[in-house]
Each structure stands twice: as structure tokens, then as C-alpha cells.
N, CA, C and O atoms as a printed pandas DataFrame, in Angstrom:
     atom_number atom_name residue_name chain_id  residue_number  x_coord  y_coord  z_coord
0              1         N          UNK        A               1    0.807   -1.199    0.000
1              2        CA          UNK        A               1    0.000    0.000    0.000
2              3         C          UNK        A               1    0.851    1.265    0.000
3              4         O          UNK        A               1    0.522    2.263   -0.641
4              5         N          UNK        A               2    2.201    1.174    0.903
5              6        CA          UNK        A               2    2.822    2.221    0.797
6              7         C          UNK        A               2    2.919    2.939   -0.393
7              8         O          UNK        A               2    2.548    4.109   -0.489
8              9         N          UNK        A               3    3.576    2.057   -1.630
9             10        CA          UNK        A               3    4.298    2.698   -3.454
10            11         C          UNK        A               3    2.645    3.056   -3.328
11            12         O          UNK        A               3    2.336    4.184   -2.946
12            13         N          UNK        A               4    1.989    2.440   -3.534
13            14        CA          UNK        A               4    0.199    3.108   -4.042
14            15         C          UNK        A               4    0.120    4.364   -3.681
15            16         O          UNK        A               4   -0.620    5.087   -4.349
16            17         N          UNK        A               5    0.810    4.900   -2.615
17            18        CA          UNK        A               5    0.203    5.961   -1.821
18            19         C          UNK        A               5    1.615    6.401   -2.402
19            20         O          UNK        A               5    1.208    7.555   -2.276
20            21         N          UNK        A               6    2.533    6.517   -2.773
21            22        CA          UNK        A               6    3.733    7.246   -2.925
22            23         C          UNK        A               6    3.498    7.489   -4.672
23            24         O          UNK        A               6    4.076    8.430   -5.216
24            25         N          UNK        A               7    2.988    6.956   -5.126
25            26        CA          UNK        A               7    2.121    7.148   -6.571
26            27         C          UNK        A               7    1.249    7.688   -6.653
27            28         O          UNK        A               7    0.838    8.006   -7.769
28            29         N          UNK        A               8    0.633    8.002   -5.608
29            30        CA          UNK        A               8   -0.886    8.906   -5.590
30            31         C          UNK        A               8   -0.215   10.224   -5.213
31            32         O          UNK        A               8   -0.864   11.181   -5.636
32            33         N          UNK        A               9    0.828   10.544   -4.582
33            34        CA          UNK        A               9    1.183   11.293   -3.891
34            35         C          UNK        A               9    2.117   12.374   -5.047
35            36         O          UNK        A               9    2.253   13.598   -5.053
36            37         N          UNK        A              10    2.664   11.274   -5.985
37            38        CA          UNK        A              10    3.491   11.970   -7.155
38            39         C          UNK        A              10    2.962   12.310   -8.187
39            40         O          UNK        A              10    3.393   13.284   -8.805
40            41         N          UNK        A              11    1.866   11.567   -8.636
41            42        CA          UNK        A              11    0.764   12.180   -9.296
42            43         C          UNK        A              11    0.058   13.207   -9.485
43            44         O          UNK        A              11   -0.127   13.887  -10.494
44            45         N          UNK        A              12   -0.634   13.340   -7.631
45            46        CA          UNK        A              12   -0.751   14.510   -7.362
46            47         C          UNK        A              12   -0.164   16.149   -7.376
47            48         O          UNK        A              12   -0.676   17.261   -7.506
48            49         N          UNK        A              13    1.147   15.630   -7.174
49            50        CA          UNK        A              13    1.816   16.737   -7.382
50            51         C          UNK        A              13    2.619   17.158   -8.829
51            52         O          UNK        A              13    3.385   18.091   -9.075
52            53         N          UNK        A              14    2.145   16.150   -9.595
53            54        CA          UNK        A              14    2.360   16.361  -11.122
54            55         C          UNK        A              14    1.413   17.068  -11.599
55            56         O          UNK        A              14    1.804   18.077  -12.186
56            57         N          UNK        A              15    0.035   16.870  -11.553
57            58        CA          UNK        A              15   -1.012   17.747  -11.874
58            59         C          UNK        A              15   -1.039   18.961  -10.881
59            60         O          UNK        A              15   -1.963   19.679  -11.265
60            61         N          UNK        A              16   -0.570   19.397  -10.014
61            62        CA          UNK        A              16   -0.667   20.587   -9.480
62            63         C          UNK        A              16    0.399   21.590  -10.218
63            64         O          UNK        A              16    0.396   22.807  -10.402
64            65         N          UNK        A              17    1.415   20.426  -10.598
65            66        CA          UNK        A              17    2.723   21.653  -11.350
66            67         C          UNK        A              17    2.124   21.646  -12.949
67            68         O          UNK        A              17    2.906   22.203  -13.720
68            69         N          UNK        A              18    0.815   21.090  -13.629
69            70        CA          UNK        A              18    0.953   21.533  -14.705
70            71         C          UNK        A              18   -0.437   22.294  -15.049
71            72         O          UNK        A              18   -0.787   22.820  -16.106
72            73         N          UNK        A              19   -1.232   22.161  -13.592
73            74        CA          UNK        A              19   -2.076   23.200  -13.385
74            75         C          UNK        A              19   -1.388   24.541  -13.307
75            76         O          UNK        A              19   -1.941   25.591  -13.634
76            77         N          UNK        A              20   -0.094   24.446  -12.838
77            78        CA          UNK        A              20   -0.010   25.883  -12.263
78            79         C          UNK        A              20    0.770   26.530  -13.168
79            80         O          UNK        A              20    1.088   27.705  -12.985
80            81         N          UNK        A              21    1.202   25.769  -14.348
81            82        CA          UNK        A              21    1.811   26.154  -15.516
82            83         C          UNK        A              21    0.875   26.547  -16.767
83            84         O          UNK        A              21    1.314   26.965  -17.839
84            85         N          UNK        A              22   -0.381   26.361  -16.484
85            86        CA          UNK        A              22   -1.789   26.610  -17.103
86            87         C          UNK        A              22   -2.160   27.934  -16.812
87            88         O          UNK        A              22   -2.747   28.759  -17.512
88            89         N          UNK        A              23   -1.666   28.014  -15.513
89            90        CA          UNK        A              23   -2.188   29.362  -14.794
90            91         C          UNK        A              23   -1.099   30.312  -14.907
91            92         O          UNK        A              23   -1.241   31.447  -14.454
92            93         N          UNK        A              24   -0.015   29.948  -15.476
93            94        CA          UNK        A              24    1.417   30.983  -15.518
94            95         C          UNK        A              24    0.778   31.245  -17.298
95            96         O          UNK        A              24    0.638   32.438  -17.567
96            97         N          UNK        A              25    0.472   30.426  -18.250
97            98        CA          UNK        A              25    0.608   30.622  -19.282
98            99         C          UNK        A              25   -1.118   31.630  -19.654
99           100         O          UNK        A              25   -1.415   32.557  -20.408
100          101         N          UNK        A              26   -1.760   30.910  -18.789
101          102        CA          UNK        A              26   -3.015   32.236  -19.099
102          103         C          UNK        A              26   -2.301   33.900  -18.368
103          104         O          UNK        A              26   -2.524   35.007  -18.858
104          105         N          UNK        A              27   -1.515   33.654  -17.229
105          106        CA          UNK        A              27   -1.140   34.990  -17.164
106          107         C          UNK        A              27   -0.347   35.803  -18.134
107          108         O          UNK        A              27   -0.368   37.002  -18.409
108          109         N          UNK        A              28    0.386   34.758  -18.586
109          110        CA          UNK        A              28    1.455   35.477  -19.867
110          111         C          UNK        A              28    0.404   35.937  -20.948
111          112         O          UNK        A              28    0.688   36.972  -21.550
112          113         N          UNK        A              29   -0.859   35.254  -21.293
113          114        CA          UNK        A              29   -1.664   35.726  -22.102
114          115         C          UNK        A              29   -2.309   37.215  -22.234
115          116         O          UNK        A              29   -2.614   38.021  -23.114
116          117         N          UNK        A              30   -2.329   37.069  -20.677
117          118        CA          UNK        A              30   -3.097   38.520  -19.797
118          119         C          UNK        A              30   -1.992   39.789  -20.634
119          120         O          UNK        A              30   -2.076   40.814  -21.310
120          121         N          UNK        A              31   -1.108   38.990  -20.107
121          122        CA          UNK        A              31    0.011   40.324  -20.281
122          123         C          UNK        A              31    0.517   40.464  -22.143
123          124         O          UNK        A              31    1.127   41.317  -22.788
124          125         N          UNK        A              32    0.195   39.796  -22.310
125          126        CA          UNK        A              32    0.458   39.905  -23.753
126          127         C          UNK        A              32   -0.686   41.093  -24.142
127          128         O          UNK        A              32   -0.341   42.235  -24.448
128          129         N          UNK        A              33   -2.055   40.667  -24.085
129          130        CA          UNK        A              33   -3.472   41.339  -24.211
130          131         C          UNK        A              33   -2.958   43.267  -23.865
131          132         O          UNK        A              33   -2.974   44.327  -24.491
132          133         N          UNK        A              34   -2.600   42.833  -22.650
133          134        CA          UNK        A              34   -2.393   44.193  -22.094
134          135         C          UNK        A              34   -1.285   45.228  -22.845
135          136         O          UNK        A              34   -1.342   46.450  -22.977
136          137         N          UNK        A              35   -0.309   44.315  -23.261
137          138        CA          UNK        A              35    0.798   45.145  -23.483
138          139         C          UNK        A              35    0.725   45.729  -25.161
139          140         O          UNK        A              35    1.358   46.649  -25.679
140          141         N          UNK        A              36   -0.257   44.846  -25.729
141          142        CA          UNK        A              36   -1.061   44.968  -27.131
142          143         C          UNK        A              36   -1.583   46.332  -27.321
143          144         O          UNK        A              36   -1.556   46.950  -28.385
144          145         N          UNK        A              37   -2.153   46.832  -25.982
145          146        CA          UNK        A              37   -2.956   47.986  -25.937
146          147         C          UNK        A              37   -1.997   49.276  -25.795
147          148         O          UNK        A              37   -2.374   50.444  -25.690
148          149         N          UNK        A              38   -0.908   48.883  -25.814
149          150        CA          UNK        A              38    0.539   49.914  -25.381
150          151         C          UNK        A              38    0.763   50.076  -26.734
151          152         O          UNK        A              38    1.014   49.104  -27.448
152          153         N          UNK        A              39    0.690   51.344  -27.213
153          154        CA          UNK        A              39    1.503   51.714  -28.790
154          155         C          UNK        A              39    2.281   52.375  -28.875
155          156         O          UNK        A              39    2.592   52.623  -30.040
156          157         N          UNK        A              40    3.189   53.168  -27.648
157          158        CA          UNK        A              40    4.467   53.987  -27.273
158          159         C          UNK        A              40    5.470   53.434  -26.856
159          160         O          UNK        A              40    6.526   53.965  -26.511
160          161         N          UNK        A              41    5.017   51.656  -26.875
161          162        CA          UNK        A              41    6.752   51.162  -26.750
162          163         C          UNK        A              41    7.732   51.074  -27.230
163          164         O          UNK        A              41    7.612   50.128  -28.008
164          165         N          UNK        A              42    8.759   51.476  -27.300
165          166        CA          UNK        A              42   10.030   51.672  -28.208
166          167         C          UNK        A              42   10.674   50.234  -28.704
167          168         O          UNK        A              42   10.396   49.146  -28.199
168          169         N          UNK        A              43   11.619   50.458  -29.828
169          170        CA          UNK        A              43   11.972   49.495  -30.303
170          171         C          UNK        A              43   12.644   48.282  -29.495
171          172         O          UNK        A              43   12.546   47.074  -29.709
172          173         N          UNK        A              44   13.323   48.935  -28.550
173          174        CA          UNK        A              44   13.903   48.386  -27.418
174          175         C          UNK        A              44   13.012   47.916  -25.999
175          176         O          UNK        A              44   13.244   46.841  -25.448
176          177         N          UNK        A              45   12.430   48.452  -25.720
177          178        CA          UNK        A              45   11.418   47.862  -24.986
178          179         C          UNK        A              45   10.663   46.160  -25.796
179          180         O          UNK        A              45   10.878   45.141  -25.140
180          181         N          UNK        A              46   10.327   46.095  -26.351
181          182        CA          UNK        A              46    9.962   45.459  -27.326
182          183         C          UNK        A              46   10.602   44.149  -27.662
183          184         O          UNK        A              46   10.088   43.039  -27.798
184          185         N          UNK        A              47   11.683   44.490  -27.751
185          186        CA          UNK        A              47   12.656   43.131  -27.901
186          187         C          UNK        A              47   12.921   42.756  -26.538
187          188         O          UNK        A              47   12.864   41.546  -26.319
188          189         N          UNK        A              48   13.236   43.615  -25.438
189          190        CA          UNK        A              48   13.196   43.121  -24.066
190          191         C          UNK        A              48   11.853   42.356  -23.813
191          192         O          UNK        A              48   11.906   41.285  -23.208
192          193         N          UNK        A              49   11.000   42.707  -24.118
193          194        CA          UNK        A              49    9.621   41.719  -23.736
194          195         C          UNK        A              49    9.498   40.943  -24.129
195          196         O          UNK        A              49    8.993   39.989  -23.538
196          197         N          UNK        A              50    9.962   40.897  -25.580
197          198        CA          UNK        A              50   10.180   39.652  -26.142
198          199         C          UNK        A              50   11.249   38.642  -26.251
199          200         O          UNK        A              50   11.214   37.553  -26.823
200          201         N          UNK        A              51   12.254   39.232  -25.565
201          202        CA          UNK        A              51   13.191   38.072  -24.971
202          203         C          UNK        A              51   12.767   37.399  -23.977
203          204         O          UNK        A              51   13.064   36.210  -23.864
204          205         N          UNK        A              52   11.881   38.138  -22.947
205          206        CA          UNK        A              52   11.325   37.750  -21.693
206          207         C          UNK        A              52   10.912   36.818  -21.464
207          208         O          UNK        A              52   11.209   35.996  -20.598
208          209         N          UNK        A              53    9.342   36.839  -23.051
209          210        CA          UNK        A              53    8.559   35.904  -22.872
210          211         C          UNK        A              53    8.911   34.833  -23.575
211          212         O          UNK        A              53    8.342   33.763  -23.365
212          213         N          UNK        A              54   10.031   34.965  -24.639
213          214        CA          UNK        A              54   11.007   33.597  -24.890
214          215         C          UNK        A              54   11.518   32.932  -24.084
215          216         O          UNK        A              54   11.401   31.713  -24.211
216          217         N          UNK        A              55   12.404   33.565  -22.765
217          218        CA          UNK        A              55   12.982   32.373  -21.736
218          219         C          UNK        A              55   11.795   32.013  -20.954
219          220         O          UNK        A              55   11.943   30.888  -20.477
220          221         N          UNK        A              56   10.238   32.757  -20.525
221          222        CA          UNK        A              56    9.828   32.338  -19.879
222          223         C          UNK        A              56    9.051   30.986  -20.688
223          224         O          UNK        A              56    8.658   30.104  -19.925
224          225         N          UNK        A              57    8.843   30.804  -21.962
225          226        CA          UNK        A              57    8.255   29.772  -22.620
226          227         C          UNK        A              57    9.160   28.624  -22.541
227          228         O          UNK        A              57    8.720   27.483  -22.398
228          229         N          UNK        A              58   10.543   28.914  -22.639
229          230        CA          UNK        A              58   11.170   27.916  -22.842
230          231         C          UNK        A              58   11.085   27.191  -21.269
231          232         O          UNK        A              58   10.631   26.055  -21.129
232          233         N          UNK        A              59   11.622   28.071  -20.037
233          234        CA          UNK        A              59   11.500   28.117  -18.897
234          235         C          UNK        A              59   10.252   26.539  -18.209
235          236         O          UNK        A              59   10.343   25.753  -17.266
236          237         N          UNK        A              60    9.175   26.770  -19.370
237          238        CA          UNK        A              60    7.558   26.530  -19.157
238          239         C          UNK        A              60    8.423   24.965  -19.764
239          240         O          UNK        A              60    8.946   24.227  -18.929
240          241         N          UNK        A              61    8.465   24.679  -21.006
241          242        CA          UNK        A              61    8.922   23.688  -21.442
242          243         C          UNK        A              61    9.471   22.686  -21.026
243          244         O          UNK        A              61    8.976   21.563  -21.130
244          245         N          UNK        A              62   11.042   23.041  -20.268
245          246        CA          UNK        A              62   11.697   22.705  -19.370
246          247         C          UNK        A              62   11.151   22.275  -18.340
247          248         O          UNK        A              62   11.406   21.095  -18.101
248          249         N          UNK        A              63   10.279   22.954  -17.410
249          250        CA          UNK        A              63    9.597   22.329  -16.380
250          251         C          UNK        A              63    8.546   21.342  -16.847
251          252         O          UNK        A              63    8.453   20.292  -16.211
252          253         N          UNK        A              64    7.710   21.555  -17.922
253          254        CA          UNK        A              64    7.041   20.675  -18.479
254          255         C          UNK        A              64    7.191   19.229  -18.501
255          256         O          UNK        A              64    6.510   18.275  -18.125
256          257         N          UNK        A              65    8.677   19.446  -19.252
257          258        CA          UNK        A              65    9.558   17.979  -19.223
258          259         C          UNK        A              65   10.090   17.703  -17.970
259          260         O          UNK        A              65   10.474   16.567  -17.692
260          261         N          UNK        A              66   10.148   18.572  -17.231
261          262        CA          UNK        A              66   10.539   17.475  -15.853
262          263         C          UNK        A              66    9.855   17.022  -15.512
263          264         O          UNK        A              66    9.943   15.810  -15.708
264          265         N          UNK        A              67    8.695   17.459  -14.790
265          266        CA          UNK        A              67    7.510   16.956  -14.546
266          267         C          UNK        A              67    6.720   15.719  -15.317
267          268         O          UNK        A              67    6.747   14.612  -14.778
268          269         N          UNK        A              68    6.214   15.846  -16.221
269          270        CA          UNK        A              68    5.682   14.977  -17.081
270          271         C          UNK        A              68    6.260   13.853  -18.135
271          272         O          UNK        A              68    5.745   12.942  -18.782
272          273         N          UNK        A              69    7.455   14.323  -17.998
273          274        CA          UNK        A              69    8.882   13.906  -19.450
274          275         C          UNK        A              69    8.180   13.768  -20.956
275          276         O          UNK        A              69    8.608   12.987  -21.805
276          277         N          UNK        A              70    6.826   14.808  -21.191
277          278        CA          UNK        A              70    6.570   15.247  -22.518
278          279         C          UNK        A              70    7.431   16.405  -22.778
279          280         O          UNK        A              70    7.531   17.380  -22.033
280          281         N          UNK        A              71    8.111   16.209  -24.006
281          282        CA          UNK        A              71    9.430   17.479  -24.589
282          283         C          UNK        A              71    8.067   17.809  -25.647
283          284         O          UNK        A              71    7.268   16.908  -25.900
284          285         N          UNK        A              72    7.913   19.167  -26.209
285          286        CA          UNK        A              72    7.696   19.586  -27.249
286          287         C          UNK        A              72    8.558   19.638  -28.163
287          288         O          UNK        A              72    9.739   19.971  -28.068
288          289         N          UNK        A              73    7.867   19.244  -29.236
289          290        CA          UNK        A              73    8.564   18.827  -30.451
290          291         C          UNK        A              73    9.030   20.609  -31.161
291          292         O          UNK        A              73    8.340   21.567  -30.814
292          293         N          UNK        A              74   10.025   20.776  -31.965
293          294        CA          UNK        A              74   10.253   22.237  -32.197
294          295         C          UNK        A              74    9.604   21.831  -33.809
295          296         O          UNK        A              74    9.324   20.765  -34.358
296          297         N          UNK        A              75    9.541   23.168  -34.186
297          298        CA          UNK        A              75    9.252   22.864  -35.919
298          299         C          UNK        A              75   10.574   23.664  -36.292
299          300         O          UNK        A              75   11.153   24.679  -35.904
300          301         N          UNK        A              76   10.754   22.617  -37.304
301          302        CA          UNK        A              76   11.946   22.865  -38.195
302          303         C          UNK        A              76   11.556   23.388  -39.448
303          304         O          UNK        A              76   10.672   22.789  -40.061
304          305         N          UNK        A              77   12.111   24.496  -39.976
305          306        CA          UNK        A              77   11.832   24.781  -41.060
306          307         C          UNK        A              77   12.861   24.715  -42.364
307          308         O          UNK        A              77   14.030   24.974  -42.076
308          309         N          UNK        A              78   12.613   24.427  -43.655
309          310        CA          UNK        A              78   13.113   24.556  -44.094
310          311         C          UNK        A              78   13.563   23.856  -45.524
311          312         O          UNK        A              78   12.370   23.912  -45.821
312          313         N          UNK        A              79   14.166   23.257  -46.672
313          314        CA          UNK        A              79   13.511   22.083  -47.352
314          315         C          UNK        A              79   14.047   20.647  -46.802
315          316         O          UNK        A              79   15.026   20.280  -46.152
316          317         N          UNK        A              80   13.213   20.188  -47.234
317          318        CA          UNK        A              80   13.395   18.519  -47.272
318          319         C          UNK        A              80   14.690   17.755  -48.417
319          320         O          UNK        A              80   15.041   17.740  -49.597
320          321         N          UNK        A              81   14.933   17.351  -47.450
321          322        CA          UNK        A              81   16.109   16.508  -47.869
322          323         C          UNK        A              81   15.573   15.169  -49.454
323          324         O          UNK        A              81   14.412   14.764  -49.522
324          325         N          UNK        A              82   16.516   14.780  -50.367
325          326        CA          UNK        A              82   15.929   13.514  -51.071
326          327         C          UNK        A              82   15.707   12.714  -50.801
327          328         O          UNK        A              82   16.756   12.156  -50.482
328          329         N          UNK        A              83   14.498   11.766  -50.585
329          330        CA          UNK        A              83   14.292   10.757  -50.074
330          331         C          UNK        A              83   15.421    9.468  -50.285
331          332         O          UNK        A              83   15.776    9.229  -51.440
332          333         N          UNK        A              84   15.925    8.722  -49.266
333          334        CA          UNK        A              84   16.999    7.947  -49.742
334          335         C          UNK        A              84   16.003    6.362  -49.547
335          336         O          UNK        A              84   15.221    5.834  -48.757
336          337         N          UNK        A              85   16.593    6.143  -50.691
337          338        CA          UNK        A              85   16.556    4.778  -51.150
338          339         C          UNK        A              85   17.544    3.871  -50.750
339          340         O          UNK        A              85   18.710    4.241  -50.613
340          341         N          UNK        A              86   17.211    2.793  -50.562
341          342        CA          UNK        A              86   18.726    1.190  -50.314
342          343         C          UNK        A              86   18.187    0.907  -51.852
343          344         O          UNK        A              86   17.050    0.835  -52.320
344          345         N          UNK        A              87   19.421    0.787  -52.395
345          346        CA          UNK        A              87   19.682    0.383  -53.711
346          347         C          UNK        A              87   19.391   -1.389  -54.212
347          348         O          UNK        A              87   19.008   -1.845  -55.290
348          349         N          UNK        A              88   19.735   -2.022  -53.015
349          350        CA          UNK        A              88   19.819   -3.127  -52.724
350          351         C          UNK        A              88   18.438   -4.081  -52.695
351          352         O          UNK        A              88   18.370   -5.307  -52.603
352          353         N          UNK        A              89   17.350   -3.080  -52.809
353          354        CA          UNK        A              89   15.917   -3.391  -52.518
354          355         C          UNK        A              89   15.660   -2.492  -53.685
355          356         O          UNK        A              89   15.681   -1.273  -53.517
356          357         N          UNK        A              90   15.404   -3.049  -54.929
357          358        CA          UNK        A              90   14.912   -2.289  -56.149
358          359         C          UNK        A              90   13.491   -1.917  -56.096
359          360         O          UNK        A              90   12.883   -2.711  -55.378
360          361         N          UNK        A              91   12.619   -0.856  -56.671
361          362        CA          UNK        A              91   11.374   -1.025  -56.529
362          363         C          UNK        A              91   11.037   -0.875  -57.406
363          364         O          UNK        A              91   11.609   -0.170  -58.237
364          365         N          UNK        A              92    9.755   -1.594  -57.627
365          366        CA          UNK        A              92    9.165   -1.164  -59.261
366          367         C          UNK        A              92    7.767   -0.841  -59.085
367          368         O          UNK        A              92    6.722   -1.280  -58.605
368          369         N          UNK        A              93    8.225    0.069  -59.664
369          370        CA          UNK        A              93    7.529    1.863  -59.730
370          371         C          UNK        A              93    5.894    1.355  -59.958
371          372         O          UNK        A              93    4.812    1.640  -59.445
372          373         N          UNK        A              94    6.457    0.286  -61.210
373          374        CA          UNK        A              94    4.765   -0.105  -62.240
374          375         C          UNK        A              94    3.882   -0.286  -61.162
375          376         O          UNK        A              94    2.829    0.303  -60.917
376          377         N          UNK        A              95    4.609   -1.417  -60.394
377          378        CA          UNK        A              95    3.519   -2.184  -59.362
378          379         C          UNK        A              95    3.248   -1.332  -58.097
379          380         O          UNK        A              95    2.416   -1.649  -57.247
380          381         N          UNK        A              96    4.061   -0.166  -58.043
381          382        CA          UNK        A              96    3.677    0.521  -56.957
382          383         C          UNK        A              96    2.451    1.382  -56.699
383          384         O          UNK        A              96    1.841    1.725  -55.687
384          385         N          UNK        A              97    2.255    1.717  -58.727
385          386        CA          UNK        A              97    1.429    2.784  -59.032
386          387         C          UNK        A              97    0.297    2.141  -59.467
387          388         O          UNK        A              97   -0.623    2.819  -59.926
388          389         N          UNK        A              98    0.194    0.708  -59.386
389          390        CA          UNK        A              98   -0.842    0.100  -59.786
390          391         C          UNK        A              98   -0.846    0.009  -61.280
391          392         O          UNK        A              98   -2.020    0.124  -61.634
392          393         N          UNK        A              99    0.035   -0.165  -62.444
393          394        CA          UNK        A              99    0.043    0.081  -63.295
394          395         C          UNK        A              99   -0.147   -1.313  -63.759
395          396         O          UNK        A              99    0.637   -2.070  -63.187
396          397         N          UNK        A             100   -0.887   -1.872  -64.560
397          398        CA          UNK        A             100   -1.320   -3.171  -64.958
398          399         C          UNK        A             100   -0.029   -3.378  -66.523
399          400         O          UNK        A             100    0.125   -2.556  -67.426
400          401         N          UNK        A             101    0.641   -4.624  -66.374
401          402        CA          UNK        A             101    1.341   -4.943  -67.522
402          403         C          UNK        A             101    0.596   -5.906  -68.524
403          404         O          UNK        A             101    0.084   -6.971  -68.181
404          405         N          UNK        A             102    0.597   -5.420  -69.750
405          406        CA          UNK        A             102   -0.531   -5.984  -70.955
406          407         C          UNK        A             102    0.387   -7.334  -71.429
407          408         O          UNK        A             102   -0.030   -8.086  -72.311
């Protein structure tokens, strides 16, 4: 019964840290909303806020993955590589494409 209760216990406190990372990220929302309504911020101001709310996302991430050990996946941009083939395993194209031989 003890691990049961030492599993209920870690659980618990897994959903409280990603409740409260729910509640950090609706505040960052708040403040985003708010700071939207600001049109005298300078160029520099600006990039400071937005460095801010970069470490604090990443910050969010990081704890994310400790807690839970889900990583967000990043998007990569950019082109796609050629699909590689093993040479060794020929394919034919006909039968791939459904192409009927007469």
C-alpha cells in the first residue's frame, strides 16, 4: 500500500505543477493582451519583452519535461532533404502505381 500511496502522492503533485503552468501561461496571455494595448513602446522595450517571454516559454517547457517527461517537439523549417533509397531493394515503380502490364 505504501508505493500506491507514494504514486498517488506523485501524481498529485504532477497535476498541481501543470495546473499551475496553465495558470502561468493564461497569465502570460493577460500580459500579452495588455501590453497589445501599449503603442508607445520603443523598439527596445519590445525586444526586451520579447526576450522575456522567450525564456519564460522555454522556462515553461523545461519544467514541463521534468515533470511529465513530454518534450515539445520544435518545428523545423526549411527544405526537405531527397528521399533515400537502399539500392539493394529495387522497386518497381509499375507495381507501386498500380500500373497493370498488358
Amino acid at each position: 500500500m505504501s508505493m500506491l500511496r507514494e504514486h498517488h502522492r506523485e501524481t498529485e503533485a504532477k497535476i498541481k505543477m501543470v495546473e499551475a503552468m496553465a495558470r502561468s501561461q493564461a497569465a502570460l496571455a493577460r500580459l500579452l493582451e495588455q501590453l497589445s494595448d501599449i503603442s508607445e513602446l520603443s523598439l527596445q522595450q519590445s525586444h526586451l519583452i520579447h526576450d522575456n517571454i522567450v525564456s519564460l516559454a522555454q522556462y515553461q517547457q523545461a519544467l514541463c519535461h521534468a515533470v511529465t517527461g513530454w518534450r515539445w517537439r520544435e518545428i523545423k523549417q526549411g527544405h526537405a532533404g531527397a528521399p533515400w533509397l537502399n539500392h539493394h531493394y529495387p522497386l518497381d515503380v509499375s507495381k507501386a502505381q498500380g500500373v497493370e502490364e498488358e
